[in-house]
């Protein structure tokens, strides 16, 4: 897979790294996923929502945003998904219009309704089926919707999976990688374990 970064300045290593650090990116094994939410590239932090009261008494934050942009792929895409806090909130059937170059393109201009209590994130991903049951995909970095005093609360099953994967990588590479590389895994593990303190269970 490769990482593509949106630059607002001439290309250089330093500019690419700044864009990557800011989250203006998508990862892909094939399709191009060039999309924005409310005219903002991935990595953007939106201002807090205006609160509305739910019947249960908890603060629910709602906002209507618009997904725009395009996809380009070698073969027709099967679907495009918008994911909020780990759950699919919208599924888009691609247009897959044939281009002059023989690729398949889809234009996006789709409204999305967001409702949340805690800080949240949204990503966009797409899937391209390949022969033999294989597939290619593209996945954006997240857009962020912060709520003051209400940090994002990941699902327990998801953060536990990440922790187990990092532990497996540490064990698998203990006699292979240099200490500096293993320390990066250990730092990631420490971050994930801290995040797990605020995790919640997935609703049945």
PDB file of C-alpha atoms in Angstrom, residues 47-191:
ATOM      1  CA  UNK A  47     -15.251  23.510  15.610  1.00  0.00           C
ATOM      2  CA  UNK A  48     -17.523  22.001  18.282  1.00  0.00           C
ATOM      3  CA  UNK A  49     -21.158  21.368  17.408  1.00  0.00           C
ATOM      4  CA  UNK A  50     -24.075  23.320  18.827  1.00  0.00           C
ATOM      5  CA  UNK A  51     -25.637  21.153  21.564  1.00  0.00           C
ATOM      6  CA  UNK A  52     -29.214  19.931  21.440  1.00  0.00           C
ATOM      7  CA  UNK A  53     -31.026  18.215  24.308  1.00  0.00           C
ATOM      8  CA  UNK A  54     -32.138  14.639  23.840  1.00  0.00           C
ATOM      9  CA  UNK A  55     -35.214  13.231  25.537  1.00  0.00           C
ATOM     10  CA  UNK A  56     -32.953  11.166  27.803  1.00  0.00           C
ATOM     11  CA  UNK A  57     -31.272  14.338  29.004  1.00  0.00           C
ATOM     12  CA  UNK A  58     -27.832  13.760  27.504  1.00  0.00           C
ATOM     13  CA  UNK A  59     -26.207  16.291  25.227  1.00  0.00           C
ATOM     14  CA  UNK A  60     -26.355  15.207  21.598  1.00  0.00           C
ATOM     15  CA  UNK A  61     -24.389  17.145  19.013  1.00  0.00           C
ATOM     16  CA  UNK A  62     -25.707  17.195  15.465  1.00  0.00           C
ATOM     17  CA  UNK A  63     -24.421  18.565  12.219  1.00  0.00           C
ATOM     18  CA  UNK A  64     -25.121  18.235   8.514  1.00  0.00           C
ATOM     19  CA  UNK A  65     -21.934  18.039   6.466  1.00  0.00           C
ATOM     20  CA  UNK A  66     -21.269  17.368   2.796  1.00  0.00           C
ATOM     21  CA  UNK A  67     -18.922  14.810   1.276  1.00  0.00           C
ATOM     22  CA  UNK A  68     -17.495  15.922  -2.066  1.00  0.00           C
ATOM     23  CA  UNK A  69     -14.717  14.790  -4.382  1.00  0.00           C
ATOM     24  CA  UNK A  70     -14.014  11.867  -6.652  1.00  0.00           C
ATOM     25  CA  UNK A  71     -12.606   8.377  -6.888  1.00  0.00           C
ATOM     26  CA  UNK A  72     -10.625   6.843  -9.740  1.00  0.00           C
ATOM     27  CA  UNK A  73      -9.882   3.137 -10.003  1.00  0.00           C
ATOM     28  CA  UNK A  74      -8.571   0.571 -12.480  1.00  0.00           C
ATOM     29  CA  UNK A  75     -11.684  -1.597 -12.107  1.00  0.00           C
ATOM     30  CA  UNK A  76     -15.202  -0.645 -11.008  1.00  0.00           C
ATOM     31  CA  UNK A  77     -15.554   0.073  -7.302  1.00  0.00           C
ATOM     32  CA  UNK A  78     -17.988  -2.102  -5.371  1.00  0.00           C
ATOM     33  CA  UNK A  79     -18.918   0.540  -2.808  1.00  0.00           C
ATOM     34  CA  UNK A  80     -17.829   3.658  -0.954  1.00  0.00           C
ATOM     35  CA  UNK A  81     -18.366   3.923   2.804  1.00  0.00           C
ATOM     36  CA  UNK A  82     -18.324   6.706   5.378  1.00  0.00           C
ATOM     37  CA  UNK A  83     -17.236   5.494   8.796  1.00  0.00           C
ATOM     38  CA  UNK A  84     -17.798   7.360  12.089  1.00  0.00           C
ATOM     39  CA  UNK A  85     -16.107   6.101  15.239  1.00  0.00           C
ATOM     40  CA  UNK A  86     -15.675   2.658  13.694  1.00  0.00           C
ATOM     41  CA  UNK A  87     -19.201   2.256  12.343  1.00  0.00           C
ATOM     42  CA  UNK A  88     -20.471   2.683   8.799  1.00  0.00           C
ATOM     43  CA  UNK A  89     -22.897   5.629   8.697  1.00  0.00           C
ATOM     44  CA  UNK A  90     -23.372   5.866   4.920  1.00  0.00           C
ATOM     45  CA  UNK A  91     -22.895   3.555   1.939  1.00  0.00           C
ATOM     46  CA  UNK A  92     -22.607   5.036  -1.535  1.00  0.00           C
ATOM     47  CA  UNK A  93     -23.030   3.031  -4.729  1.00  0.00           C
ATOM     48  CA  UNK A  94     -20.272   4.206  -7.121  1.00  0.00           C
ATOM     49  CA  UNK A  95     -21.130   5.595 -10.552  1.00  0.00           C
ATOM     50  CA  UNK A  96     -18.066   3.916 -12.107  1.00  0.00           C
ATOM     51  CA  UNK A  97     -18.121   6.104 -15.202  1.00  0.00           C
ATOM     52  CA  UNK A  98     -15.531   5.058 -17.775  1.00  0.00           C
ATOM     53  CA  UNK A  99     -12.877   7.692 -18.427  1.00  0.00           C
ATOM     54  CA  UNK A 100     -10.977   8.433 -21.644  1.00  0.00           C
ATOM     55  CA  UNK A 101      -7.987   6.639 -20.124  1.00  0.00           C
ATOM     56  CA  UNK A 102     -10.006   3.475 -19.477  1.00  0.00           C
ATOM     57  CA  UNK A 103     -10.282   3.959 -15.712  1.00  0.00           C
ATOM     58  CA  UNK A 104     -13.503   4.173 -13.658  1.00  0.00           C
ATOM     59  CA  UNK A 105     -14.464   7.422 -11.927  1.00  0.00           C
ATOM     60  CA  UNK A 106     -17.145   8.459  -9.442  1.00  0.00           C
ATOM     61  CA  UNK A 107     -18.090  12.022  -8.506  1.00  0.00           C
ATOM     62  CA  UNK A 108     -19.268  12.528  -4.922  1.00  0.00           C
ATOM     63  CA  UNK A 109     -21.610  15.184  -3.566  1.00  0.00           C
ATOM     64  CA  UNK A 110     -23.413  13.584  -0.643  1.00  0.00           C
ATOM     65  CA  UNK A 111     -24.904  15.086   2.559  1.00  0.00           C
ATOM     66  CA  UNK A 112     -24.076  13.308   5.821  1.00  0.00           C
ATOM     67  CA  UNK A 113     -25.890  13.657   9.136  1.00  0.00           C
ATOM     68  CA  UNK A 114     -23.658  13.380  12.195  1.00  0.00           C
ATOM     69  CA  UNK A 115     -24.940  12.969  15.740  1.00  0.00           C
ATOM     70  CA  UNK A 116     -22.665  12.268  18.671  1.00  0.00           C
ATOM     71  CA  UNK A 117     -22.205  12.840  22.383  1.00  0.00           C
ATOM     72  CA  UNK A 118     -18.426  12.556  22.625  1.00  0.00           C
ATOM     73  CA  UNK A 119     -15.701  13.810  20.319  1.00  0.00           C
ATOM     74  CA  UNK A 120     -15.751  11.814  17.120  1.00  0.00           C
ATOM     75  CA  UNK A 121     -13.998  11.162  13.834  1.00  0.00           C
ATOM     76  CA  UNK A 122     -15.081  10.298  10.306  1.00  0.00           C
ATOM     77  CA  UNK A 123     -13.203   8.541   7.523  1.00  0.00           C
ATOM     78  CA  UNK A 124     -14.061   7.506   3.965  1.00  0.00           C
ATOM     79  CA  UNK A 125     -13.055   4.239   2.310  1.00  0.00           C
ATOM     80  CA  UNK A 126     -13.744   2.410  -0.936  1.00  0.00           C
ATOM     81  CA  UNK A 127     -13.447  -1.168  -2.196  1.00  0.00           C
ATOM     82  CA  UNK A 128     -12.452  -2.508  -5.611  1.00  0.00           C
ATOM     83  CA  UNK A 129     -13.031  -6.217  -6.215  1.00  0.00           C
ATOM     84  CA  UNK A 130     -10.320  -8.182  -8.023  1.00  0.00           C
ATOM     85  CA  UNK A 131     -10.216 -11.673  -9.547  1.00  0.00           C
ATOM     86  CA  UNK A 132      -9.837 -14.657  -7.243  1.00  0.00           C
ATOM     87  CA  UNK A 133     -11.710 -13.113  -4.342  1.00  0.00           C
ATOM     88  CA  UNK A 134      -9.053 -10.454  -3.788  1.00  0.00           C
ATOM     89  CA  UNK A 135      -9.712  -6.734  -3.449  1.00  0.00           C
ATOM     90  CA  UNK A 136      -8.049  -3.355  -3.444  1.00  0.00           C
ATOM     91  CA  UNK A 137      -9.049  -0.490  -1.197  1.00  0.00           C
ATOM     92  CA  UNK A 138      -8.381   3.128  -0.262  1.00  0.00           C
ATOM     93  CA  UNK A 139      -8.923   4.715   3.158  1.00  0.00           C
ATOM     94  CA  UNK A 140      -8.623   8.342   4.227  1.00  0.00           C
ATOM     95  CA  UNK A 141      -7.160   9.671   7.434  1.00  0.00           C
ATOM     96  CA  UNK A 142      -9.875  10.978   9.791  1.00  0.00           C
ATOM     97  CA  UNK A 143     -11.640  14.296  10.024  1.00  0.00           C
ATOM     98  CA  UNK A 144     -12.049  15.320  13.668  1.00  0.00           C
ATOM     99  CA  UNK A 145     -15.138  16.659  15.453  1.00  0.00           C
ATOM    100  CA  UNK A 146     -13.986  17.597  18.972  1.00  0.00           C
ATOM    101  CA  UNK A 147     -16.282  18.204  21.918  1.00  0.00           C
ATOM    102  CA  UNK A 148     -14.680  20.030  24.828  1.00  0.00           C
ATOM    103  CA  UNK A 149     -14.465  17.830  27.899  1.00  0.00           C
ATOM    104  CA  UNK A 150     -15.728  14.774  25.999  1.00  0.00           C
ATOM    105  CA  UNK A 151     -12.815  12.840  24.444  1.00  0.00           C
ATOM    106  CA  UNK A 152     -13.463  10.167  21.863  1.00  0.00           C
ATOM    107  CA  UNK A 153     -14.247   6.798  23.458  1.00  0.00           C
ATOM    108  CA  UNK A 154     -13.089   3.881  21.308  1.00  0.00           C
ATOM    109  CA  UNK A 155     -14.779   0.501  21.420  1.00  0.00           C
ATOM    110  CA  UNK A 156     -13.190  -2.031  23.765  1.00  0.00           C
ATOM    111  CA  UNK A 157     -12.974  -4.799  21.171  1.00  0.00           C
ATOM    112  CA  UNK A 158     -11.168  -2.533  18.701  1.00  0.00           C
ATOM    113  CA  UNK A 159      -8.537  -1.127  21.047  1.00  0.00           C
ATOM    114  CA  UNK A 160      -7.917  -4.590  22.509  1.00  0.00           C
ATOM    115  CA  UNK A 161      -7.315  -5.871  18.968  1.00  0.00           C
ATOM    116  CA  UNK A 162      -4.759  -3.113  18.320  1.00  0.00           C
ATOM    117  CA  UNK A 163      -2.988  -3.845  21.598  1.00  0.00           C
ATOM    118  CA  UNK A 164      -2.781  -7.547  20.769  1.00  0.00           C
ATOM    119  CA  UNK A 165      -1.409  -6.803  17.285  1.00  0.00           C
ATOM    120  CA  UNK A 166       1.355  -4.556  18.635  1.00  0.00           C
ATOM    121  CA  UNK A 167       2.290  -7.129  21.282  1.00  0.00           C
ATOM    122  CA  UNK A 168       2.485  -9.790  18.579  1.00  0.00           C
ATOM    123  CA  UNK A 169       4.751  -7.575  16.466  1.00  0.00           C
ATOM    124  CA  UNK A 170       7.052  -6.944  19.420  1.00  0.00           C
ATOM    125  CA  UNK A 171       7.353 -10.679  20.084  1.00  0.00           C
ATOM    126  CA  UNK A 172       7.750 -11.517  16.401  1.00  0.00           C
ATOM    127  CA  UNK A 173      10.516  -8.967  15.855  1.00  0.00           C
ATOM    128  CA  UNK A 174      12.288  -9.185  19.213  1.00  0.00           C
ATOM    129  CA  UNK A 175      15.339 -10.915  17.705  1.00  0.00           C
ATOM    130  CA  UNK A 176      15.069  -9.211  14.309  1.00  0.00           C
ATOM    131  CA  UNK A 177      14.720  -5.456  14.710  1.00  0.00           C
ATOM    132  CA  UNK A 178      17.177  -3.086  16.394  1.00  0.00           C
ATOM    133  CA  UNK A 179      16.311  -1.611  19.777  1.00  0.00           C
ATOM    134  CA  UNK A 180      15.273   1.743  18.301  1.00  0.00           C
ATOM    135  CA  UNK A 181      12.689   0.076  16.057  1.00  0.00           C
ATOM    136  CA  UNK A 182      11.333  -2.059  18.883  1.00  0.00           C
ATOM    137  CA  UNK A 183      11.042   1.074  21.023  1.00  0.00           C
ATOM    138  CA  UNK A 184       8.658   2.521  18.434  1.00  0.00           C
ATOM    139  CA  UNK A 185       6.415  -0.526  18.885  1.00  0.00           C
ATOM    140  CA  UNK A 186       6.651  -0.148  22.668  1.00  0.00           C
ATOM    141  CA  UNK A 187       5.725   3.516  22.434  1.00  0.00           C
ATOM    142  CA  UNK A 188       2.688   2.618  20.314  1.00  0.00           C
ATOM    143  CA  UNK A 189       1.704  -0.036  22.839  1.00  0.00           C
ATOM    144  CA  UNK A 190       1.903   2.498  25.665  1.00  0.00           C
ATOM    145  CA  UNK A 191      -0.337   4.923  23.750  1.00  0.00           C
TER     146      UNK A 191
END
